[in-house]
Amino acid sequence: MTDNKKLEAGDTAPAFTLPDADGNEVSLADYAGKKVIVYFYPAASTPGCTKQACDFRDSLAELNGEGIEVIGISPDKPAKLAKFRDAEELNFPLLSDPEKATLEAWGTFGEKKMYGKTVQGVIRSTFLVDEAGKIEVAQYNVRATGHVAKLRRDLSV
């Protein structure tokens, strides 16, 4: 597998329509006219992904207050996402991409280092998409812990 092209500020955000934790389809187009953070994470209910999701949950009121929505995307099936959402009381959509087409389109699936080994997997990444559907911020290989706080500082939220 070749490395996917990484998105950069100014690129058009790749469109997607994916099922949420309840099986309802959610599209990036649903957020037209709004700013939205789209973040990609490897697996629901794992320690790092739980920490990151809970940080977004705990920051959602401030982000929403600045007109920013949040969407999380992973390769997990909707049923696993529903358990994760309910267990952690997550208050934003979690979308399922088991075929990894959206992950690949956004450059968030490919080679990464894990415990010193090169593996294929989800590259933890965060994007801010503006009201016109353009990438405003593109961050790859972000850390689960402390990332949301840093993102809020970067965005002055």
PDB file of N, CA and C in Angstrom, residues 32-117:
ATOM      1  N   ALA A  32     -22.300  22.118   5.838  1.00  0.00           N
ATOM      2  CA  ALA A  32     -22.023  23.272   4.975  1.00  0.00           C
ATOM      3  C   ALA A  32     -22.485  24.542   5.684  1.00  0.00           C
ATOM      4  N   GLY A  33     -21.648  25.565   5.615  1.00  0.00           N
ATOM      5  CA  GLY A  33     -21.972  26.831   6.269  1.00  0.00           C
ATOM      6  C   GLY A  33     -21.551  26.883   7.722  1.00  0.00           C
ATOM      7  N   LYS A  34     -20.966  25.770   8.232  1.00  0.00           N
ATOM      8  CA  LYS A  34     -20.473  25.718   9.616  1.00  0.00           C
ATOM      9  C   LYS A  34     -19.021  25.270   9.606  1.00  0.00           C
ATOM     10  N   LYS A  35     -18.312  25.621  10.666  1.00  0.00           N
ATOM     11  CA  LYS A  35     -16.977  25.060  10.861  1.00  0.00           C
ATOM     12  C   LYS A  35     -17.144  23.724  11.567  1.00  0.00           C
ATOM     13  N   VAL A  36     -16.318  22.754  11.183  1.00  0.00           N
ATOM     14  CA  VAL A  36     -16.406  21.443  11.819  1.00  0.00           C
ATOM     15  C   VAL A  36     -15.012  20.844  11.973  1.00  0.00           C
ATOM     16  N   ILE A  37     -14.760  20.323  13.157  1.00  0.00           N
ATOM     17  CA  ILE A  37     -13.554  19.536  13.394  1.00  0.00           C
ATOM     18  C   ILE A  37     -13.886  18.100  13.013  1.00  0.00           C
ATOM     19  N   VAL A  38     -13.105  17.534  12.104  1.00  0.00           N
ATOM     20  CA  VAL A  38     -13.233  16.135  11.730  1.00  0.00           C
ATOM     21  C   VAL A  38     -11.964  15.462  12.239  1.00  0.00           C
ATOM     22  N   TYR A  39     -12.136  14.530  13.183  1.00  0.00           N
ATOM     23  CA  TYR A  39     -10.951  13.850  13.687  1.00  0.00           C
ATOM     24  C   TYR A  39     -11.063  12.355  13.468  1.00  0.00           C
ATOM     25  N   PHE A  40      -9.920  11.758  13.181  1.00  0.00           N
ATOM     26  CA  PHE A  40      -9.821  10.334  12.866  1.00  0.00           C
ATOM     27  C   PHE A  40      -9.042   9.644  13.975  1.00  0.00           C
ATOM     28  N   TYR A  41      -9.567   8.531  14.463  1.00  0.00           N
ATOM     29  CA  TYR A  41      -8.940   7.813  15.568  1.00  0.00           C
ATOM     30  C   TYR A  41      -8.966   6.318  15.269  1.00  0.00           C
ATOM     31  N   PRO A  42      -8.003   5.571  15.818  1.00  0.00           N
ATOM     32  CA  PRO A  42      -7.860   4.149  15.456  1.00  0.00           C
ATOM     33  C   PRO A  42      -8.976   3.223  15.923  1.00  0.00           C
ATOM     34  N   ALA A  43      -9.405   3.317  17.190  1.00  0.00           N
ATOM     35  CA  ALA A  43     -10.358   2.316  17.679  1.00  0.00           C
ATOM     36  C   ALA A  43     -11.106   2.813  18.912  1.00  0.00           C
ATOM     37  N   ALA A  44     -12.427   2.683  18.869  1.00  0.00           N
ATOM     38  CA  ALA A  44     -13.268   3.054  20.004  1.00  0.00           C
ATOM     39  C   ALA A  44     -12.919   2.219  21.228  1.00  0.00           C
ATOM     40  N   SER A  45     -13.045   2.828  22.373  1.00  0.00           N
ATOM     41  CA  SER A  45     -12.888   2.170  23.685  1.00  0.00           C
ATOM     42  C   SER A  45     -11.468   1.747  24.023  1.00  0.00           C
ATOM     43  N   THR A  46     -10.473   2.225  23.265  1.00  0.00           N
ATOM     44  CA  THR A  46      -9.075   1.995  23.646  1.00  0.00           C
ATOM     45  C   THR A  46      -8.636   3.194  24.484  1.00  0.00           C
ATOM     46  N   PRO A  47      -7.603   3.037  25.317  1.00  0.00           N
ATOM     47  CA  PRO A  47      -7.257   4.121  26.251  1.00  0.00           C
ATOM     48  C   PRO A  47      -7.007   5.486  25.597  1.00  0.00           C
ATOM     49  N   GLY A  48      -6.177   5.540  24.561  1.00  0.00           N
ATOM     50  CA  GLY A  48      -5.874   6.820  23.927  1.00  0.00           C
ATOM     51  C   GLY A  48      -7.087   7.430  23.245  1.00  0.00           C
ATOM     52  N   CYS A  49      -7.833   6.603  22.548  1.00  0.00           N
ATOM     53  CA  CYS A  49      -9.013   7.103  21.828  1.00  0.00           C
ATOM     54  C   CYS A  49     -10.101   7.558  22.797  1.00  0.00           C
ATOM     55  N   THR A  50     -10.210   6.866  23.927  1.00  0.00           N
ATOM     56  CA  THR A  50     -11.176   7.276  24.951  1.00  0.00           C
ATOM     57  C   THR A  50     -10.778   8.625  25.527  1.00  0.00           C
ATOM     58  N   LYS A  51      -9.501   8.806  25.838  1.00  0.00           N
ATOM     59  CA  LYS A  51      -9.011  10.079  26.384  1.00  0.00           C
ATOM     60  C   LYS A  51      -9.302  11.215  25.409  1.00  0.00           C
ATOM     61  N   GLN A  52      -8.973  10.993  24.134  1.00  0.00           N
ATOM     62  CA  GLN A  52      -9.190  12.031  23.124  1.00  0.00           C
ATOM     63  C   GLN A  52     -10.677  12.351  22.975  1.00  0.00           C
ATOM     64  N   ALA A  53     -11.520  11.328  22.888  1.00  0.00           N
ATOM     65  CA  ALA A  53     -12.962  11.540  22.730  1.00  0.00           C
ATOM     66  C   ALA A  53     -13.536  12.284  23.937  1.00  0.00           C
ATOM     67  N   CYS A  54     -13.109  11.920  25.129  1.00  0.00           N
ATOM     68  CA  CYS A  54     -13.598  12.589  26.339  1.00  0.00           C
ATOM     69  C   CYS A  54     -13.126  14.035  26.394  1.00  0.00           C
ATOM     70  N   ASP A  55     -11.917  14.310  25.894  1.00  0.00           N
ATOM     71  CA  ASP A  55     -11.438  15.695  25.823  1.00  0.00           C
ATOM     72  C   ASP A  55     -12.315  16.509  24.872  1.00  0.00           C
ATOM     73  N   PHE A  56     -12.687  15.927  23.723  1.00  0.00           N
ATOM     74  CA  PHE A  56     -13.601  16.633  22.814  1.00  0.00           C
ATOM     75  C   PHE A  56     -14.963  16.818  23.487  1.00  0.00           C
ATOM     76  N   ARG A  57     -15.458  15.774  24.172  1.00  0.00           N
ATOM     77  CA  ARG A  57     -16.746  15.869  24.873  1.00  0.00           C
ATOM     78  C   ARG A  57     -16.712  17.032  25.875  1.00  0.00           C
ATOM     79  N   ASP A  58     -15.644  17.090  26.661  1.00  0.00           N
ATOM     80  CA  ASP A  58     -15.544  18.098  27.715  1.00  0.00           C
ATOM     81  C   ASP A  58     -15.323  19.508  27.168  1.00  0.00           C
ATOM     82  N   SER A  59     -14.875  19.617  25.919  1.00  0.00           N
ATOM     83  CA  SER A  59     -14.625  20.922  25.294  1.00  0.00           C
ATOM     84  C   SER A  59     -15.723  21.332  24.321  1.00  0.00           C
ATOM     85  N   LEU A  60     -16.717  20.465  24.140  1.00  0.00           N
ATOM     86  CA  LEU A  60     -17.709  20.708  23.090  1.00  0.00           C
ATOM     87  C   LEU A  60     -18.488  22.004  23.296  1.00  0.00           C
ATOM     88  N   ALA A  61     -18.857  22.322  24.512  1.00  0.00           N
ATOM     89  CA  ALA A  61     -19.633  23.547  24.739  1.00  0.00           C
ATOM     90  C   ALA A  61     -18.856  24.778  24.280  1.00  0.00           C
ATOM     91  N   GLU A  62     -17.563  24.827  24.602  1.00  0.00           N
ATOM     92  CA  GLU A  62     -16.737  25.964  24.191  1.00  0.00           C
ATOM     93  C   GLU A  62     -16.566  25.982  22.673  1.00  0.00           C
ATOM     94  N   LEU A  63     -16.334  24.807  22.089  1.00  0.00           N
ATOM     95  CA  LEU A  63     -16.183  24.739  20.627  1.00  0.00           C
ATOM     96  C   LEU A  63     -17.476  25.159  19.937  1.00  0.00           C
ATOM     97  N   ASN A  64     -18.608  24.607  20.405  1.00  0.00           N
ATOM     98  CA  ASN A  64     -19.903  24.983  19.827  1.00  0.00           C
ATOM     99  C   ASN A  64     -20.159  26.476  20.003  1.00  0.00           C
ATOM    100  N   GLY A  65     -19.727  27.031  21.139  1.00  0.00           N
ATOM    101  CA  GLY A  65     -19.894  28.463  21.393  1.00  0.00           C
ATOM    102  C   GLY A  65     -19.160  29.324  20.384  1.00  0.00           C
ATOM    103  N   GLU A  66     -18.112  28.758  19.787  1.00  0.00           N
ATOM    104  CA  GLU A  66     -17.356  29.453  18.731  1.00  0.00           C
ATOM    105  C   GLU A  66     -17.842  29.046  17.341  1.00  0.00           C
ATOM    106  N   GLY A  67     -18.954  28.302  17.292  1.00  0.00           N
ATOM    107  CA  GLY A  67     -19.524  27.894  16.016  1.00  0.00           C
ATOM    108  C   GLY A  67     -18.828  26.712  15.373  1.00  0.00           C
ATOM    109  N   ILE A  68     -18.158  25.889  16.192  1.00  0.00           N
ATOM    110  CA  ILE A  68     -17.421  24.734  15.674  1.00  0.00           C
ATOM    111  C   ILE A  68     -18.089  23.442  16.141  1.00  0.00           C
ATOM    112  N   GLU A  69     -18.440  22.587  15.182  1.00  0.00           N
ATOM    113  CA  GLU A  69     -18.989  21.257  15.472  1.00  0.00           C
ATOM    114  C   GLU A  69     -17.838  20.255  15.512  1.00  0.00           C
ATOM    115  N   VAL A  70     -18.105  19.030  15.984  1.00  0.00           N
ATOM    116  CA  VAL A  70     -17.088  17.973  16.052  1.00  0.00           C
ATOM    117  C   VAL A  70     -17.670  16.674  15.509  1.00  0.00           C
ATOM    118  N   ILE A  71     -16.869  15.965  14.712  1.00  0.00           N
ATOM    119  CA  ILE A  71     -17.201  14.629  14.215  1.00  0.00           C
ATOM    120  C   ILE A  71     -15.975  13.745  14.426  1.00  0.00           C
ATOM    121  N   GLY A  72     -16.190  12.541  14.954  1.00  0.00           N
ATOM    122  CA  GLY A  72     -15.110  11.556  15.068  1.00  0.00           C
ATOM    123  C   GLY A  72     -15.349  10.423  14.081  1.00  0.00           C
ATOM    124  N   ILE A  73     -14.280   9.956  13.421  1.00  0.00           N
ATOM    125  CA  ILE A  73     -14.401   8.869  12.437  1.00  0.00           C
ATOM    126  C   ILE A  73     -13.369   7.797  12.744  1.00  0.00           C
ATOM    127  N   SER A  74     -13.824   6.535  12.746  1.00  0.00           N
ATOM    128  CA  SER A  74     -12.930   5.391  12.936  1.00  0.00           C
ATOM    129  C   SER A  74     -13.430   4.239  12.066  1.00  0.00           C
ATOM    130  N   PRO A  75     -12.631   3.169  11.949  1.00  0.00           N
ATOM    131  CA  PRO A  75     -13.087   2.019  11.172  1.00  0.00           C
ATOM    132  C   PRO A  75     -14.047   1.104  11.941  1.00  0.00           C
ATOM    133  N   ASP A  76     -14.413   1.467  13.170  1.00  0.00           N
ATOM    134  CA  ASP A  76     -15.312   0.639  13.974  1.00  0.00           C
ATOM    135  C   ASP A  76     -16.704   0.570  13.380  1.00  0.00           C
ATOM    136  N   LYS A  77     -17.395  -0.540  13.617  1.00  0.00           N
ATOM    137  CA  LYS A  77     -18.780  -0.715  13.184  1.00  0.00           C
ATOM    138  C   LYS A  77     -19.697   0.136  14.075  1.00  0.00           C
ATOM    139  N   PRO A  78     -20.885   0.530  13.570  1.00  0.00           N
ATOM    140  CA  PRO A  78     -21.794   1.359  14.359  1.00  0.00           C
ATOM    141  C   PRO A  78     -22.115   0.804  15.750  1.00  0.00           C
ATOM    142  N   ALA A  79     -22.294  -0.495  15.889  1.00  0.00           N
ATOM    143  CA  ALA A  79     -22.636  -1.060  17.206  1.00  0.00           C
ATOM    144  C   ALA A  79     -21.535  -0.788  18.231  1.00  0.00           C
ATOM    145  N   LYS A  80     -20.279  -0.899  17.817  1.00  0.00           N
ATOM    146  CA  LYS A  80     -19.167  -0.611  18.731  1.00  0.00           C
ATOM    147  C   LYS A  80     -19.127   0.878  19.063  1.00  0.00           C
ATOM    148  N   LEU A  81     -19.411   1.714  18.068  1.00  0.00           N
ATOM    149  CA  LEU A  81     -19.450   3.158  18.309  1.00  0.00           C
ATOM    150  C   LEU A  81     -20.556   3.519  19.287  1.00  0.00           C
ATOM    151  N   ALA A  82     -21.702   2.856  19.183  1.00  0.00           N
ATOM    152  CA  ALA A  82     -22.820   3.128  20.098  1.00  0.00           C
ATOM    153  C   ALA A  82     -22.432   2.783  21.534  1.00  0.00           C
ATOM    154  N   LYS A  83     -21.770   1.641  21.722  1.00  0.00           N
ATOM    155  CA  LYS A  83     -21.315   1.270  23.071  1.00  0.00           C
ATOM    156  C   LYS A  83     -20.332   2.285  23.618  1.00  0.00           C
ATOM    157  N   PHE A  84     -19.389   2.725  22.769  1.00  0.00           N
ATOM    158  CA  PHE A  84     -18.381   3.721  23.147  1.00  0.00           C
ATOM    159  C   PHE A  84     -19.060   5.033  23.511  1.00  0.00           C
ATOM    160  N   ARG A  85     -19.966   5.497  22.658  1.00  0.00           N
ATOM    161  CA  ARG A  85     -20.688   6.754  22.909  1.00  0.00           C
ATOM    162  C   ARG A  85     -21.434   6.689  24.236  1.00  0.00           C
ATOM    163  N   ASP A  86     -22.155   5.596  24.447  1.00  0.00           N
ATOM    164  CA  ASP A  86     -22.967   5.469  25.655  1.00  0.00           C
ATOM    165  C   ASP A  86     -22.102   5.332  26.906  1.00  0.00           C
ATOM    166  N   ALA A  87     -21.034   4.555  26.829  1.00  0.00           N
ATOM    167  CA  ALA A  87     -20.160   4.343  27.991  1.00  0.00           C
ATOM    168  C   ALA A  87     -19.470   5.636  28.418  1.00  0.00           C
ATOM    169  N   GLU A  88     -19.104   6.464  27.437  1.00  0.00           N
ATOM    170  CA  GLU A  88     -18.355   7.695  27.734  1.00  0.00           C
ATOM    171  C   GLU A  88     -19.220   8.954  27.675  1.00  0.00           C
ATOM    172  N   GLU A  89     -20.530   8.770  27.442  1.00  0.00           N
ATOM    173  CA  GLU A  89     -21.467   9.890  27.355  1.00  0.00           C
ATOM    174  C   GLU A  89     -21.000  10.937  26.341  1.00  0.00           C
ATOM    175  N   LEU A  90     -20.597  10.454  25.164  1.00  0.00           N
ATOM    176  CA  LEU A  90     -20.107  11.348  24.119  1.00  0.00           C
ATOM    177  C   LEU A  90     -21.283  12.089  23.487  1.00  0.00           C
ATOM    178  N   ASN A  91     -21.062  13.360  23.191  1.00  0.00           N
ATOM    179  CA  ASN A  91     -22.142  14.251  22.773  1.00  0.00           C
ATOM    180  C   ASN A  91     -21.928  14.817  21.367  1.00  0.00           C
ATOM    181  N   PHE A  92     -21.250  14.057  20.528  1.00  0.00           N
ATOM    182  CA  PHE A  92     -21.035  14.455  19.137  1.00  0.00           C
ATOM    183  C   PHE A  92     -21.038  13.183  18.292  1.00  0.00           C
ATOM    184  N   PRO A  93     -21.266  13.306  16.984  1.00  0.00           N
ATOM    185  CA  PRO A  93     -21.370  12.113  16.137  1.00  0.00           C
ATOM    186  C   PRO A  93     -20.052  11.342  15.996  1.00  0.00           C
ATOM    187  N   LEU A  94     -20.168  10.023  16.093  1.00  0.00           N
ATOM    188  CA  LEU A  94     -19.071   9.108  15.785  1.00  0.00           C
ATOM    189  C   LEU A  94     -19.492   8.363  14.526  1.00  0.00           C
ATOM    190  N   LEU A  95     -18.645   8.403  13.499  1.00  0.00           N
ATOM    191  CA  LEU A  95     -18.994   7.795  12.228  1.00  0.00           C
ATOM    192  C   LEU A  95     -18.142   6.563  11.962  1.00  0.00           C
ATOM    193  N   SER A  96     -18.732   5.619  11.237  1.00  0.00           N
ATOM    194  CA  SER A  96     -18.134   4.317  10.966  1.00  0.00           C
ATOM    195  C   SER A  96     -17.624   4.245   9.526  1.00  0.00           C
ATOM    196  N   ASP A  97     -16.353   3.885   9.370  1.00  0.00           N
ATOM    197  CA  ASP A  97     -15.749   3.752   8.039  1.00  0.00           C
ATOM    198  C   ASP A  97     -14.975   2.432   7.947  1.00  0.00           C
ATOM    199  N   PRO A  98     -15.669   1.280   8.071  1.00  0.00           N
ATOM    200  CA  PRO A  98     -14.961  -0.001   8.067  1.00  0.00           C
ATOM    201  C   PRO A  98     -14.251  -0.309   6.754  1.00  0.00           C
ATOM    202  N   GLU A  99     -14.732   0.262   5.639  1.00  0.00           N
ATOM    203  CA  GLU A  99     -14.057   0.035   4.356  1.00  0.00           C
ATOM    204  C   GLU A  99     -12.837   0.944   4.201  1.00  0.00           C
ATOM    205  N   LYS A 100     -12.707   1.922   5.083  1.00  0.00           N
ATOM    206  CA  LYS A 100     -11.574   2.844   5.140  1.00  0.00           C
ATOM    207  C   LYS A 100     -11.462   3.772   3.926  1.00  0.00           C
ATOM    208  N   ALA A 101     -12.525   3.906   3.149  1.00  0.00           N
ATOM    209  CA  ALA A 101     -12.481   4.782   1.971  1.00  0.00           C
ATOM    210  C   ALA A 101     -12.317   6.245   2.371  1.00  0.00           C
ATOM    211  N   THR A 102     -13.041   6.680   3.392  1.00  0.00           N
ATOM    212  CA  THR A 102     -12.916   8.063   3.852  1.00  0.00           C
ATOM    213  C   THR A 102     -11.561   8.273   4.524  1.00  0.00           C
ATOM    214  N   LEU A 103     -11.145   7.307   5.342  1.00  0.00           N
ATOM    215  CA  LEU A 103      -9.821   7.389   5.972  1.00  0.00           C
ATOM    216  C   LEU A 103      -8.742   7.586   4.914  1.00  0.00           C
ATOM    217  N   GLU A 104      -8.810   6.809   3.837  1.00  0.00           N
ATOM    218  CA  GLU A 104      -7.802   6.912   2.777  1.00  0.00           C
ATOM    219  C   GLU A 104      -7.912   8.235   2.036  1.00  0.00           C
ATOM    220  N   ALA A 105      -9.141   8.699   1.774  1.00  0.00           N
ATOM    221  CA  ALA A 105      -9.341   9.964   1.059  1.00  0.00           C
ATOM    222  C   ALA A 105      -8.745  11.147   1.827  1.00  0.00           C
ATOM    223  N   TRP A 106      -8.760  11.058   3.146  1.00  0.00           N
ATOM    224  CA  TRP A 106      -8.241  12.139   3.988  1.00  0.00           C
ATOM    225  C   TRP A 106      -6.769  11.917   4.342  1.00  0.00           C
ATOM    226  N   GLY A 107      -6.164  10.852   3.833  1.00  0.00           N
ATOM    227  CA  GLY A 107      -4.742  10.587   4.100  1.00  0.00           C
ATOM    228  C   GLY A 107      -4.483  10.118   5.517  1.00  0.00           C
ATOM    229  N   THR A 108      -5.507   9.513   6.148  1.00  0.00           N
ATOM    230  CA  THR A 108      -5.366   9.136   7.557  1.00  0.00           C
ATOM    231  C   THR A 108      -5.275   7.626   7.759  1.00  0.00           C
ATOM    232  N   PHE A 109      -5.053   6.879   6.686  1.00  0.00           N
ATOM    233  CA  PHE A 109      -4.812   5.448   6.814  1.00  0.00           C
ATOM    234  C   PHE A 109      -3.571   5.129   6.002  1.00  0.00           C
ATOM    235  N   GLY A 110      -2.615   4.467   6.646  1.00  0.00           N
ATOM    236  CA  GLY A 110      -1.381   4.130   5.950  1.00  0.00           C
ATOM    237  C   GLY A 110      -0.333   3.665   6.928  1.00  0.00           C
ATOM    238  N   GLU A 111       0.912   3.795   6.512  1.00  0.00           N
ATOM    239  CA  GLU A 111       2.016   3.360   7.370  1.00  0.00           C
ATOM    240  C   GLU A 111       2.180   4.293   8.551  1.00  0.00           C
ATOM    241  N   LYS A 112       2.383   3.672   9.706  1.00  0.00           N
ATOM    242  CA  LYS A 112       2.673   4.441  10.910  1.00  0.00           C
ATOM    243  C   LYS A 112       3.562   3.598  11.802  1.00  0.00           C
ATOM    244  N   LYS A 113       4.207   4.262  12.735  1.00  0.00           N
ATOM    245  CA  LYS A 113       5.056   3.571  13.705  1.00  0.00           C
ATOM    246  C   LYS A 113       4.247   3.262  14.944  1.00  0.00           C
ATOM    247  N   MET A 114       4.342   2.006  15.396  1.00  0.00           N
ATOM    248  CA  MET A 114       3.656   1.612  16.609  1.00  0.00           C
ATOM    249  C   MET A 114       4.584   0.683  17.376  1.00  0.00           C
ATOM    250  N   TYR A 115       4.988   1.113  18.547  1.00  0.00           N
ATOM    251  CA  TYR A 115       5.905   0.335  19.381  1.00  0.00           C
ATOM    252  C   TYR A 115       7.166  -0.037  18.603  1.00  0.00           C
ATOM    253  N   GLY A 116       7.667   0.918  17.802  1.00  0.00           N
ATOM    254  CA  GLY A 116       8.915   0.718  17.080  1.00  0.00           C
ATOM    255  C   GLY A 116       8.788  -0.051  15.782  1.00  0.00           C
ATOM    256  N   LYS A 117       7.587  -0.527  15.466  1.00  0.00           N
ATOM    257  CA  LYS A 117       7.378  -1.279  14.226  1.00  0.00           C
ATOM    258  C   LYS A 117       6.561  -0.445  13.245  1.00  0.00           C
TER     259      LYS A 117
END
